[in-house]
DNA sequence: GTAGGCTCATCTGTCGGCAATATTCACACA
DNA sequence: TGTGTGAATATTGCCGACAGATGAGCCTAC
């Protein structure tokens, strides 16, 4: 039994998150934690009962998850957890690489002038790696990339990049495919340096770095096709 | 007063489109036709009453439109038609260019082997241009690009590209910004030739072609910032 | 034994209503 | 005249219920 976070106890939060957001959060955590297995059906009304809410906000939350391709829905048949694997990575990462290549080009001037945010993330990632704190590694690794995309100052680019669900998929790939994030910290430092020095090949460097994630996943999991 | 397409008269269509799809279609057309002006509020219940449906499917349709960035929603305040302009084009097209660059690289072998679908679109575009049929020009112009993305055989790439709402935004840019699609047919023919001949620079060519749309929009509308 | 049809349980898609929230406007007050 | 206050209204967010679609199981005819 999963409960919604009890917000009523916290009247300080003036603008309470909409219910559907909380539900989406619960569902994502459920997927990450293996509460629902791949291929398993997610029944709207059952989730609703479980969370003591109505069907409507659950539906909306499910639609968002569909946008992230975490579930698949068939009209009149409902939603199932997607069975994802290396193949999904192989499809997602080239797209990410292409987007971040664009981002790097757009963001280069801004980041050359002020790479401090990147440096902060690199530092945090190194610390987390030293501590062996995996979830912090994921967080700062993703944040590093997000900083670059944000610095491109293109809301469509950011929106599109976000819609890939990078954080969730990274977590999934670590959990389900035993992907390792090992030596990524070094890459990040090198990329940051390239930005700082205005190296024109930084875009390609970043793109290659992203594609490397796939290689790592493929290698650690075995190429299944 | 706008009506939903009367499907009950057509029992041949076995799997009727979900209501929300029909509503989305009506809303998109309303936006394209100027039924709703930029900045104007879209009130869920008003639309619902008008289409003789309930609030629920309208909400879902609106969320999809939000994904296409055609409207903006603020929690507890509702949806407004986005006021879009050249600035939006300037943000969308670099992203599109980046995605299609990836698509071209992935699709190159397949399209070199069989460029017939591209050729068909080029032909249709030329015909439409000759006839001066603008909406057909838009359709085939967009289809040409979609064919390339499809040929990349990467569902995430296709999904991401689709989420940019290329067709709608192209139509909008023609309608609201008086963007011209003039000599695009020639570009398309050249790109097709490059694919057929396995020209390795086809990706860059396609990317430049897409970015050219922005140039055209900027020029025809005047740079507003 | 099996193909086709019927019944029934389950679940989605949709509905109309209610409570919570935002906005507007009138009005009192400084 | 400018400003805070509160009622009135408009609209979203959510709820509980129902109609129609889907799939499983059983039953019958061959």
Short mmCIF file of C-alpha atoms (C1' of nucleotides) in Angstrom, two decimals:
data_model
loop_
_atom_site.label_atom_id
_atom_site.label_comp_id
_atom_site.label_asym_id
_atom_site.label_seq_id
_atom_site.Cartn_x
_atom_site.Cartn_y
_atom_site.Cartn_z
CA UNK A 1 0.00 0.00 0.00
CA UNK A 2 1.38 3.30 -1.09
CA UNK A 3 0.21 6.59 0.34
CA UNK A 4 0.30 10.04 -1.09
CA UNK A 5 2.65 12.32 0.76
CA UNK A 6 0.66 13.95 3.50
CA UNK A 7 0.71 17.58 2.55
CA UNK A 8 -2.20 18.80 4.68
CA UNK A 9 0.18 18.75 7.64
CA UNK A 10 2.27 21.36 5.89
CA UNK A 11 0.21 24.52 5.53
CA UNK A 12 3.36 26.51 4.84
CA UNK A 13 3.33 25.34 1.26
CA UNK A 14 0.90 27.89 -0.11
CA UNK A 15 0.55 26.53 -3.62
CA UNK A 16 0.03 22.82 -3.08
CA UNK A 17 1.02 20.66 -6.00
CA UNK A 18 -1.91 19.52 -8.09
CA UNK A 19 -3.08 16.04 -7.21
CA UNK A 20 -2.15 14.69 -10.60
CA UNK A 21 1.45 15.71 -10.04
CA UNK A 22 1.64 13.80 -6.81
CA UNK A 23 0.11 10.78 -8.48
CA UNK A 24 2.55 10.98 -11.34
CA UNK A 25 5.36 11.04 -8.82
CA UNK A 26 4.03 7.98 -7.05
CA UNK A 27 3.66 6.12 -10.32
CA UNK A 28 7.16 6.97 -11.49
CA UNK A 29 8.60 5.83 -8.19
CA UNK A 30 6.55 2.67 -8.45
CA UNK A 31 8.01 1.98 -11.86
CA UNK A 32 11.57 2.73 -10.76
CA UNK A 33 11.27 0.62 -7.65
CA UNK A 34 9.82 -2.32 -9.51
CA UNK A 35 6.47 -1.99 -7.78
CA UNK A 36 5.07 -2.65 -11.25
CA UNK A 37 6.85 -5.10 -13.49
CA UNK A 38 7.34 -4.59 -17.22
CA UNK A 39 4.37 -5.81 -19.20
CA UNK A 40 2.09 -5.57 -16.20
CA UNK A 41 -1.21 -3.76 -16.58
CA UNK A 42 -1.85 -0.57 -14.69
CA UNK A 43 -5.56 -0.38 -13.94
CA UNK A 44 -6.77 3.17 -13.50
CA UNK A 45 -9.44 2.47 -10.98
CA UNK A 46 -7.25 0.17 -8.92
CA UNK A 47 -4.56 2.84 -8.59
CA UNK A 48 -7.26 5.36 -7.79
CA UNK A 49 -8.65 3.24 -4.98
CA UNK A 50 -5.21 2.52 -3.66
CA UNK A 51 -4.31 6.21 -3.47
CA UNK A 52 -7.79 7.12 -2.27
CA UNK A 53 -8.43 9.43 -5.18
CA UNK A 54 -10.68 9.38 -8.18
CA UNK A 55 -10.03 7.99 -11.61
CA UNK A 56 -9.66 11.36 -13.34
CA UNK A 57 -6.31 12.54 -11.95
CA UNK A 58 -4.89 9.05 -12.38
CA UNK A 59 -5.80 9.15 -16.06
CA UNK A 60 -4.02 12.46 -16.48
CA UNK A 61 -0.94 11.18 -14.72
CA UNK A 62 -0.93 8.10 -16.94
CA UNK A 63 -1.07 10.24 -20.06
CA UNK A 64 2.05 12.04 -18.96
CA UNK A 65 3.82 8.76 -18.40
CA UNK A 66 2.76 7.75 -21.86
CA UNK A 67 4.49 10.86 -23.16
CA UNK A 68 7.66 9.67 -21.51
CA UNK A 69 7.14 6.26 -23.13
CA UNK A 70 7.21 4.57 -19.76
CA UNK A 71 3.86 2.96 -20.44
CA UNK A 72 1.88 2.04 -23.50
CA UNK A 73 -1.84 2.56 -23.81
CA UNK A 74 -4.28 1.00 -26.23
CA UNK A 75 -7.71 2.60 -26.58
CA UNK A 76 -10.32 0.80 -24.50
CA UNK A 77 -7.70 -1.61 -23.24
CA UNK A 78 -5.68 0.45 -20.87
CA UNK A 79 -2.08 0.93 -19.93
CA UNK A 80 0.78 -1.54 -19.54
CA UNK A 81 4.28 -0.98 -18.28
CA UNK A 82 6.59 -0.97 -21.24
CA UNK A 83 9.10 -3.75 -21.47
CA UNK A 84 12.21 -1.74 -22.08
CA UNK A 85 15.67 -2.90 -22.78
CA UNK A 86 18.89 -2.10 -24.52
CA UNK A 87 16.92 -1.46 -27.67
CA UNK A 88 15.23 1.53 -26.06
CA UNK A 89 18.57 2.97 -25.04
CA UNK A 90 19.81 2.49 -28.57
CA UNK A 91 16.89 4.58 -29.77
CA UNK A 92 16.90 7.26 -27.09
CA UNK A 93 20.56 8.14 -26.92
CA UNK A 94 21.12 9.11 -30.55
CA UNK A 95 18.23 11.52 -30.21
CA UNK A 96 19.68 12.91 -27.01
CA UNK A 97 23.05 13.21 -28.67
CA UNK A 98 21.56 15.17 -31.56
CA UNK A 99 19.73 17.52 -29.23
CA UNK A 100 22.75 18.11 -27.04
CA UNK A 101 24.88 18.76 -30.08
CA UNK A 102 22.55 21.60 -30.95
CA UNK A 103 22.53 22.72 -27.33
CA UNK A 104 26.31 22.81 -27.18
CA UNK A 105 26.52 25.00 -30.25
CA UNK A 106 23.91 27.42 -28.92
CA UNK A 107 25.26 27.44 -25.40
CA UNK A 108 28.94 27.67 -26.21
CA UNK A 109 29.35 31.46 -25.89
CA UNK A 110 27.38 31.63 -22.68
CA UNK A 111 29.25 28.71 -21.12
CA UNK A 112 32.63 30.03 -22.20
CA UNK A 113 31.83 33.22 -20.31
CA UNK A 114 30.60 31.47 -17.19
CA UNK A 115 31.20 27.73 -16.78
CA UNK A 116 30.75 27.87 -13.02
CA UNK A 117 27.48 25.95 -12.92
CA UNK A 118 29.01 23.13 -14.92
CA UNK A 119 32.02 23.09 -12.66
CA UNK A 120 29.79 22.83 -9.64
CA UNK A 121 28.04 19.79 -11.09
CA UNK A 122 31.32 18.14 -12.02
CA UNK A 123 32.53 18.60 -8.48
CA UNK A 124 29.33 17.21 -7.00
CA UNK A 125 29.50 14.23 -9.35
CA UNK A 126 33.09 13.51 -8.33
CA UNK A 127 32.15 13.65 -4.69
CA UNK A 128 29.18 11.34 -5.20
CA UNK A 129 31.36 8.93 -7.15
CA UNK A 130 33.92 8.92 -4.36
CA UNK A 131 31.18 8.20 -1.82
CA UNK A 132 29.69 5.52 -4.07
CA UNK A 133 26.30 7.22 -3.81
CA UNK A 134 24.62 5.99 -6.99
CA UNK A 135 21.43 8.04 -6.90
CA UNK A 136 23.43 11.22 -6.38
CA UNK A 137 25.68 10.22 -9.26
CA UNK A 138 22.64 9.92 -11.49
CA UNK A 139 21.26 13.22 -10.29
CA UNK A 140 24.38 15.27 -10.87
CA UNK A 141 25.22 13.50 -14.07
CA UNK A 142 21.82 14.42 -15.46
CA UNK A 143 21.98 17.92 -14.03
CA UNK A 144 25.26 18.52 -15.81
CA UNK A 145 23.62 17.82 -19.12
CA UNK A 146 20.54 19.78 -18.23
CA UNK A 147 22.69 22.80 -17.43
CA UNK A 148 24.08 22.72 -20.94
CA UNK A 149 20.63 22.48 -22.45
CA UNK A 150 19.36 25.29 -20.22
CA UNK A 151 22.31 27.46 -21.22
CA UNK A 152 21.26 27.14 -24.84
CA UNK A 153 18.37 29.42 -23.87
CA UNK A 154 15.91 27.75 -26.22
CA UNK A 155 12.69 26.75 -24.54
CA UNK A 156 11.69 24.32 -27.27
CA UNK A 157 15.02 22.59 -27.02
CA UNK A 158 14.70 22.34 -23.27
CA UNK A 159 11.13 21.10 -23.48
CA UNK A 160 12.05 18.49 -26.07
CA UNK A 161 15.05 17.34 -24.09
CA UNK A 162 12.95 17.09 -20.93
CA UNK A 163 10.37 15.04 -22.79
CA UNK A 164 12.97 12.33 -23.27
CA UNK A 165 12.76 11.74 -19.52
CA UNK A 166 16.51 11.60 -19.18
CA UNK A 167 16.56 11.25 -15.43
CA UNK A 168 14.04 8.43 -15.33
CA UNK A 169 15.63 6.53 -18.18
CA UNK A 170 19.08 6.90 -16.70
CA UNK A 171 17.84 5.52 -13.43
CA UNK A 172 16.10 2.71 -15.25
CA UNK A 173 19.15 1.80 -17.25
CA UNK A 174 21.23 1.63 -14.11
CA UNK A 175 18.65 -0.45 -12.30
CA UNK A 176 17.52 -2.82 -15.02
CA UNK A 177 20.52 -3.04 -17.26
CA UNK A 178 23.22 -2.70 -14.63
CA UNK A 179 24.66 0.12 -16.61
CA UNK A 180 27.66 1.62 -14.99
CA UNK A 181 28.32 5.31 -14.62
CA UNK A 182 31.96 4.72 -13.78
CA UNK A 183 34.37 7.02 -15.52
CA UNK A 184 31.81 9.59 -16.58
CA UNK A 185 33.10 12.19 -14.16
CA UNK A 186 36.30 12.50 -16.16
CA UNK A 187 34.35 13.06 -19.39
CA UNK A 188 32.35 15.78 -17.72
CA UNK A 189 35.45 17.56 -16.52
CA UNK A 190 36.95 17.41 -19.98
CA UNK A 191 33.80 18.77 -21.59
CA UNK A 192 33.66 21.59 -19.09
CA UNK A 193 37.22 22.49 -19.88
CA UNK A 194 36.43 22.52 -23.59
CA UNK A 195 33.53 24.90 -22.99
CA UNK A 196 35.68 27.18 -20.89
CA UNK A 197 38.36 27.34 -23.55
CA UNK A 198 35.88 27.84 -26.37
CA UNK A 199 36.97 24.66 -28.08
CA UNK A 200 34.83 24.47 -31.25
CA UNK A 201 34.76 20.67 -31.15
CA UNK A 202 32.93 20.64 -27.84
CA UNK A 203 29.64 19.81 -29.53
CA UNK A 204 31.03 16.68 -31.09
CA UNK A 205 32.71 15.81 -27.83
CA UNK A 206 29.43 16.08 -25.94
CA UNK A 207 27.56 14.12 -28.58
CA UNK A 208 30.13 11.34 -28.49
CA UNK A 209 29.99 11.30 -24.73
CA UNK A 210 26.24 10.78 -24.79
CA UNK A 211 26.50 8.02 -27.37
CA UNK A 212 29.03 6.40 -25.10
CA UNK A 213 26.30 5.72 -22.58
CA UNK A 214 24.72 3.37 -25.07
CA UNK A 215 28.00 1.61 -25.70
CA UNK A 216 28.36 1.11 -21.99
CA UNK A 217 24.85 -0.25 -21.68
CA UNK A 218 25.31 -2.54 -24.66
CA UNK A 219 28.58 -3.84 -23.36
CA UNK A 220 27.42 -4.44 -19.83
CA UNK A 221 24.27 -6.14 -20.95
CA UNK A 222 25.33 -7.89 -24.11
CA UNK A 223 24.10 -6.91 -27.51
CA UNK A 224 20.74 -8.59 -27.87
CA UNK A 225 20.30 -7.96 -31.56
CA UNK B 1 -20.91 27.15 -33.52
CA UNK B 2 -18.67 24.26 -34.39
CA UNK B 3 -19.89 20.71 -34.54
CA UNK B 4 -18.09 17.45 -34.15
CA UNK B 5 -17.92 15.45 -37.33
CA UNK B 6 -21.02 13.32 -37.35
CA UNK B 7 -19.64 9.84 -37.17
CA UNK B 8 -22.80 7.96 -36.12
CA UNK B 9 -23.90 8.23 -39.74
CA UNK B 10 -20.84 6.25 -40.75
CA UNK B 11 -21.06 2.81 -39.18
CA UNK B 12 -18.41 1.54 -41.58
CA UNK B 13 -15.69 2.94 -39.37
CA UNK B 14 -15.47 0.06 -36.93
CA UNK B 15 -13.01 1.53 -34.48
CA UNK B 16 -14.35 5.01 -33.92
CA UNK B 17 -11.74 7.53 -32.93
CA UNK B 18 -11.83 8.35 -29.25
CA UNK B 19 -13.80 11.47 -28.51
CA UNK B 20 -10.74 13.30 -27.29
CA UNK B 21 -9.08 12.85 -30.68
CA UNK B 22 -12.00 14.43 -32.47
CA UNK B 23 -12.00 17.29 -30.01
CA UNK B 24 -8.28 17.82 -30.43
CA UNK B 25 -8.82 18.00 -34.17
CA UNK B 26 -11.56 20.60 -33.78
CA UNK B 27 -9.40 22.67 -31.46
CA UNK B 28 -6.40 22.58 -33.76
CA UNK B 29 -8.52 23.63 -36.68
CA UNK B 30 -9.99 26.39 -34.57
CA UNK B 31 -6.52 27.65 -33.80
CA UNK B 32 -5.36 27.43 -37.39
CA UNK B 33 -8.45 29.16 -38.70
CA UNK B 34 -8.24 31.96 -36.19
CA UNK B 35 -11.39 30.85 -34.42
CA UNK B 36 -9.42 31.59 -31.28
CA UNK B 37 -7.05 34.52 -31.25
CA UNK B 38 -3.62 34.46 -29.62
CA UNK B 39 -3.81 35.32 -25.95
CA UNK B 40 -7.47 34.39 -25.76
CA UNK B 41 -8.61 32.10 -22.99
CA UNK B 42 -9.96 28.67 -23.82
CA UNK B 43 -12.55 27.78 -21.21
CA UNK B 44 -12.95 24.04 -20.81
CA UNK B 45 -16.63 24.01 -20.02
CA UNK B 46 -17.50 26.47 -22.74
CA UNK B 47 -15.87 24.30 -25.37
CA UNK B 48 -17.52 21.28 -23.84
CA UNK B 49 -20.97 22.83 -24.08
CA UNK B 50 -20.33 24.00 -27.59
CA UNK B 51 -19.34 20.54 -28.77
CA UNK B 52 -22.04 18.93 -26.67
CA UNK B 53 -19.59 16.84 -24.72
CA UNK B 54 -18.36 16.78 -21.18
CA UNK B 55 -15.42 18.55 -19.62
CA UNK B 56 -13.23 15.47 -19.28
CA UNK B 57 -12.34 14.77 -22.92
CA UNK B 58 -11.83 18.48 -23.53
CA UNK B 59 -9.29 18.56 -20.73
CA UNK B 60 -7.41 15.68 -22.25
CA UNK B 61 -7.40 17.31 -25.67
CA UNK B 62 -6.11 20.53 -24.16
CA UNK B 63 -3.25 18.71 -22.49
CA UNK B 64 -2.16 17.36 -25.84
CA UNK B 65 -2.25 20.84 -27.31
CA UNK B 66 -0.14 21.98 -24.41
CA UNK B 67 2.40 19.36 -25.40
CA UNK B 68 2.55 20.92 -28.83
CA UNK B 69 3.02 24.31 -27.16
CA UNK B 70 -0.02 25.67 -28.95
CA UNK B 71 -1.56 26.72 -25.66
CA UNK B 72 -0.27 27.53 -22.21
CA UNK B 73 -1.90 26.37 -19.02
CA UNK B 74 -1.46 27.63 -15.50
CA UNK B 75 -2.78 25.48 -12.66
CA UNK B 76 -6.19 26.65 -11.46
CA UNK B 77 -6.21 29.36 -14.08
CA UNK B 78 -6.74 27.51 -17.30
CA UNK B 79 -5.51 27.63 -20.85
CA UNK B 80 -4.74 30.49 -23.19
CA UNK B 81 -3.78 30.47 -26.82
CA UNK B 82 -0.08 31.12 -27.06
CA UNK B 83 0.98 34.30 -28.76
CA UNK B 84 3.50 32.92 -31.17
CA UNK B 85 5.74 34.70 -33.55
CA UNK B 86 9.05 34.62 -35.31
CA UNK B 87 10.69 33.96 -31.99
CA UNK B 88 8.98 30.59 -31.76
CA UNK B 89 10.16 29.65 -35.21
CA UNK B 90 13.66 30.66 -34.23
CA UNK B 91 13.44 28.22 -31.33
CA UNK B 92 11.71 25.36 -33.09
CA UNK B 93 13.68 25.09 -36.27
CA UNK B 94 17.15 24.58 -34.80
CA UNK B 95 15.72 21.68 -32.81
CA UNK B 96 14.09 20.27 -35.92
CA UNK B 97 17.34 20.69 -37.81
CA UNK B 98 19.23 18.79 -35.13
CA UNK B 99 16.73 15.95 -35.15
CA UNK B 100 16.65 15.69 -38.92
CA UNK B 101 20.42 15.70 -39.02
CA UNK B 102 20.37 12.58 -36.88
CA UNK B 103 17.56 11.16 -38.99
CA UNK B 104 19.49 11.70 -42.20
CA UNK B 105 22.50 9.87 -40.84
CA UNK B 106 20.44 6.92 -39.67
CA UNK B 107 18.25 6.81 -42.75
CA UNK B 108 20.96 7.29 -45.35
CA UNK B 109 21.54 3.62 -46.22
CA UNK B 110 17.85 2.81 -46.42
CA UNK B 111 17.08 5.85 -48.55
CA UNK B 112 20.00 5.24 -50.86
CA UNK B 113 18.56 1.80 -51.53
CA UNK B 114 15.03 3.02 -52.10
CA UNK B 115 14.38 6.74 -52.49
CA UNK B 116 11.05 6.17 -54.22
CA UNK B 117 8.88 7.51 -51.41
CA UNK B 118 10.89 10.71 -51.30
CA UNK B 119 10.64 11.05 -55.03
CA UNK B 120 6.90 10.66 -54.87
CA UNK B 121 6.64 13.48 -52.32
CA UNK B 122 8.89 15.72 -54.36
CA UNK B 123 6.71 15.15 -57.36
CA UNK B 124 3.52 15.84 -55.43
CA UNK B 125 5.05 19.00 -54.00
CA UNK B 126 6.01 20.23 -57.45
CA UNK B 127 2.51 19.61 -58.72
CA UNK B 128 0.95 21.42 -55.79
CA UNK B 129 3.33 24.33 -56.27
CA UNK B 130 2.40 24.52 -59.93
CA UNK B 131 -1.27 24.55 -59.03
CA UNK B 132 -0.68 27.12 -56.30
CA UNK B 133 -2.43 24.85 -53.79
CA UNK B 134 -0.93 26.06 -50.52
CA UNK B 135 -2.37 23.49 -48.13
CA UNK B 136 -1.19 20.67 -50.36
CA UNK B 137 2.21 22.28 -50.53
CA UNK B 138 2.37 22.27 -46.76
CA UNK B 139 1.20 18.69 -46.57
CA UNK B 140 3.70 17.26 -49.01
CA UNK B 141 6.51 19.44 -47.76
CA UNK B 142 5.96 18.09 -44.27
CA UNK B 143 5.46 14.54 -45.53
CA UNK B 144 8.81 14.68 -47.29
CA UNK B 145 10.54 15.40 -44.02
CA UNK B 146 8.47 12.86 -42.14
CA UNK B 147 9.49 10.20 -44.64
CA UNK B 148 13.12 10.83 -43.82
CA UNK B 149 12.47 10.62 -40.11
CA UNK B 150 10.44 7.44 -40.57
CA UNK B 151 13.20 5.91 -42.65
CA UNK B 152 15.57 6.37 -39.73
CA UNK B 153 13.58 3.57 -38.09
CA UNK B 154 13.93 4.99 -34.61
CA UNK B 155 10.62 5.27 -32.80
CA UNK B 156 11.92 7.74 -30.23
CA UNK B 157 13.22 9.98 -32.95
CA UNK B 158 9.91 9.84 -34.77
CA UNK B 159 7.96 10.45 -31.58
CA UNK B 160 10.15 13.41 -30.66
CA UNK B 161 9.94 14.87 -34.13
CA UNK B 162 6.17 14.47 -34.14
CA UNK B 163 5.96 16.21 -30.79
CA UNK B 164 7.29 19.34 -32.44
CA UNK B 165 4.00 19.54 -34.30
CA UNK B 166 5.71 20.29 -37.56
CA UNK B 167 2.59 20.29 -39.68
CA UNK B 168 0.67 22.62 -37.41
CA UNK B 169 3.56 25.02 -36.95
CA UNK B 170 4.28 25.11 -40.66
CA UNK B 171 0.67 25.95 -41.35
CA UNK B 172 0.76 28.58 -38.64
CA UNK B 173 3.90 30.17 -39.95
CA UNK B 174 2.40 30.41 -43.40
CA UNK B 175 -0.84 31.84 -42.10
CA UNK B 176 0.35 34.23 -39.44
CA UNK B 177 3.79 35.15 -40.63
CA UNK B 178 3.14 35.04 -44.35
CA UNK B 179 6.06 32.73 -44.69
CA UNK B 180 6.57 31.60 -48.21
CA UNK B 181 7.27 28.07 -49.25
CA UNK B 182 8.44 29.15 -52.70
CA UNK B 183 11.58 27.47 -53.91
CA UNK B 184 11.48 24.63 -51.42
CA UNK B 185 10.61 22.08 -54.07
CA UNK B 186 14.03 22.52 -55.65
CA UNK B 187 15.74 21.91 -52.30
CA UNK B 188 13.74 18.75 -51.82
CA UNK B 189 14.73 17.43 -55.21
CA UNK B 190 18.37 18.14 -54.50
CA UNK B 191 18.23 16.42 -51.12
CA UNK B 192 16.56 13.41 -52.65
CA UNK B 193 19.30 13.20 -55.24
CA UNK B 194 21.92 13.38 -52.52
CA UNK B 195 20.27 10.50 -50.69
CA UNK B 196 20.08 8.42 -53.81
CA UNK B 197 23.75 8.96 -54.56
CA UNK B 198 24.85 8.32 -50.99
CA UNK B 199 26.30 11.79 -50.64
CA UNK B 200 27.74 11.90 -47.11
CA UNK B 201 26.97 15.60 -46.75
CA UNK B 202 23.25 15.01 -47.10
CA UNK B 203 22.73 15.43 -43.36
CA UNK B 204 24.24 18.88 -43.35
CA UNK B 205 22.30 19.72 -46.49
CA UNK B 206 19.02 18.73 -44.85
CA UNK B 207 19.85 20.57 -41.67
CA UNK B 208 20.69 23.74 -43.58
CA UNK B 209 17.50 23.39 -45.56
CA UNK B 210 15.45 23.28 -42.37
CA UNK B 211 17.25 26.26 -40.90
CA UNK B 212 16.48 28.08 -44.12
CA UNK B 213 12.81 28.05 -43.20
CA UNK B 214 13.62 30.30 -40.28
CA UNK B 215 15.62 32.64 -42.47
CA UNK B 216 12.66 32.85 -44.79
CA UNK B 217 10.27 33.56 -41.95
CA UNK B 218 12.59 36.16 -40.47
CA UNK B 219 13.07 37.88 -43.75
CA UNK B 220 9.44 37.94 -44.76
CA UNK B 221 8.32 39.15 -41.38
CA UNK B 222 11.16 41.36 -40.33
CA UNK B 223 13.37 40.52 -37.39
CA UNK B 224 11.39 41.59 -34.35
CA UNK B 225 14.23 41.31 -31.91
"C1'" DG C 1 -13.10 -32.30 -30.40
"C1'" DT C 2 -13.73 -27.89 -32.03
"C1'" DA C 3 -15.69 -23.60 -34.20
"C1'" DG C 4 -18.92 -20.25 -33.31
"C1'" DG C 5 -21.92 -17.73 -30.39
"C1'" DC C 6 -23.67 -16.21 -25.80
"C1'" DT C 7 -23.00 -14.44 -21.00
"C1'" DC C 8 -20.73 -12.18 -17.69
"C1'" DA C 9 -17.10 -9.67 -15.30
"C1'" DT C 10 -13.78 -6.08 -15.88
"C1'" DC C 11 -12.19 -1.81 -17.29
"C1'" DT C 12 -11.98 2.40 -20.03
"C1'" DG C 13 -14.23 6.58 -21.78
"C1'" DT C 14 -17.50 9.80 -20.69
"C1'" DC C 15 -20.80 12.29 -17.97
"C1'" DG C 16 -22.91 15.73 -14.70
"C1'" DG C 17 -22.21 17.70 -10.19
"C1'" DC C 18 -19.70 19.68 -6.29
"C1'" DA C 19 -15.98 21.85 -3.75
"C1'" DA C 20 -11.85 24.70 -3.99
"C1'" DT C 21 -9.60 28.46 -6.07
"C1'" DA C 22 -8.96 32.69 -8.78
"C1'" DT C 23 -10.85 37.01 -10.43
"C1'" DT C 24 -13.79 40.83 -10.55
"C1'" DC C 25 -16.17 44.45 -8.66
"C1'" DA C 26 -18.37 47.28 -5.34
"C1'" DC C 27 -17.64 49.57 -1.31
"C1'" DA C 28 -15.78 51.34 2.94
"C1'" DC C 29 -11.94 53.74 4.66
"C1'" DA C 30 -7.95 56.59 4.92
"C1'" DT D 1 -7.94 60.00 -4.96
"C1'" DG D 2 -5.84 55.84 -3.65
"C1'" DT D 3 -6.14 51.46 -1.07
"C1'" DG D 4 -7.59 47.56 1.46
"C1'" DT D 5 -11.66 44.33 2.16
"C1'" DG D 6 -15.20 41.23 1.21
"C1'" DA D 7 -18.91 39.40 -1.45
"C1'" DA D 8 -20.20 37.54 -5.96
"C1'" DT D 9 -19.00 35.23 -9.96
"C1'" DA D 10 -16.46 32.36 -13.11
"C1'" DT D 11 -13.70 28.44 -13.81
"C1'" DT D 12 -10.73 24.71 -12.69
"C1'" DG D 13 -9.85 20.27 -10.29
"C1'" DC D 14 -11.83 16.43 -8.54
"C1'" DC D 15 -15.41 13.07 -7.57
"C1'" DG D 16 -18.71 9.14 -8.01
"C1'" DA D 17 -21.54 6.83 -11.40
"C1'" DC D 18 -22.76 4.86 -15.71
"C1'" DA D 19 -22.53 3.29 -20.72
"C1'" DG D 20 -19.98 0.83 -24.02
"C1'" DA D 21 -15.96 -1.95 -25.31
"C1'" DT D 22 -13.11 -5.96 -24.41
"C1'" DG D 23 -11.76 -10.53 -23.10
"C1'" DA D 24 -12.57 -15.00 -20.54
"C1'" DG D 25 -15.30 -18.74 -19.83
"C1'" DC D 26 -19.06 -21.68 -20.91
"C1'" DC D 27 -22.28 -23.79 -23.92
"C1'" DT D 28 -24.09 -25.57 -28.08
"C1'" DA D 29 -24.03 -27.50 -32.75
"C1'" DC D 30 -21.68 -29.99 -35.86
#
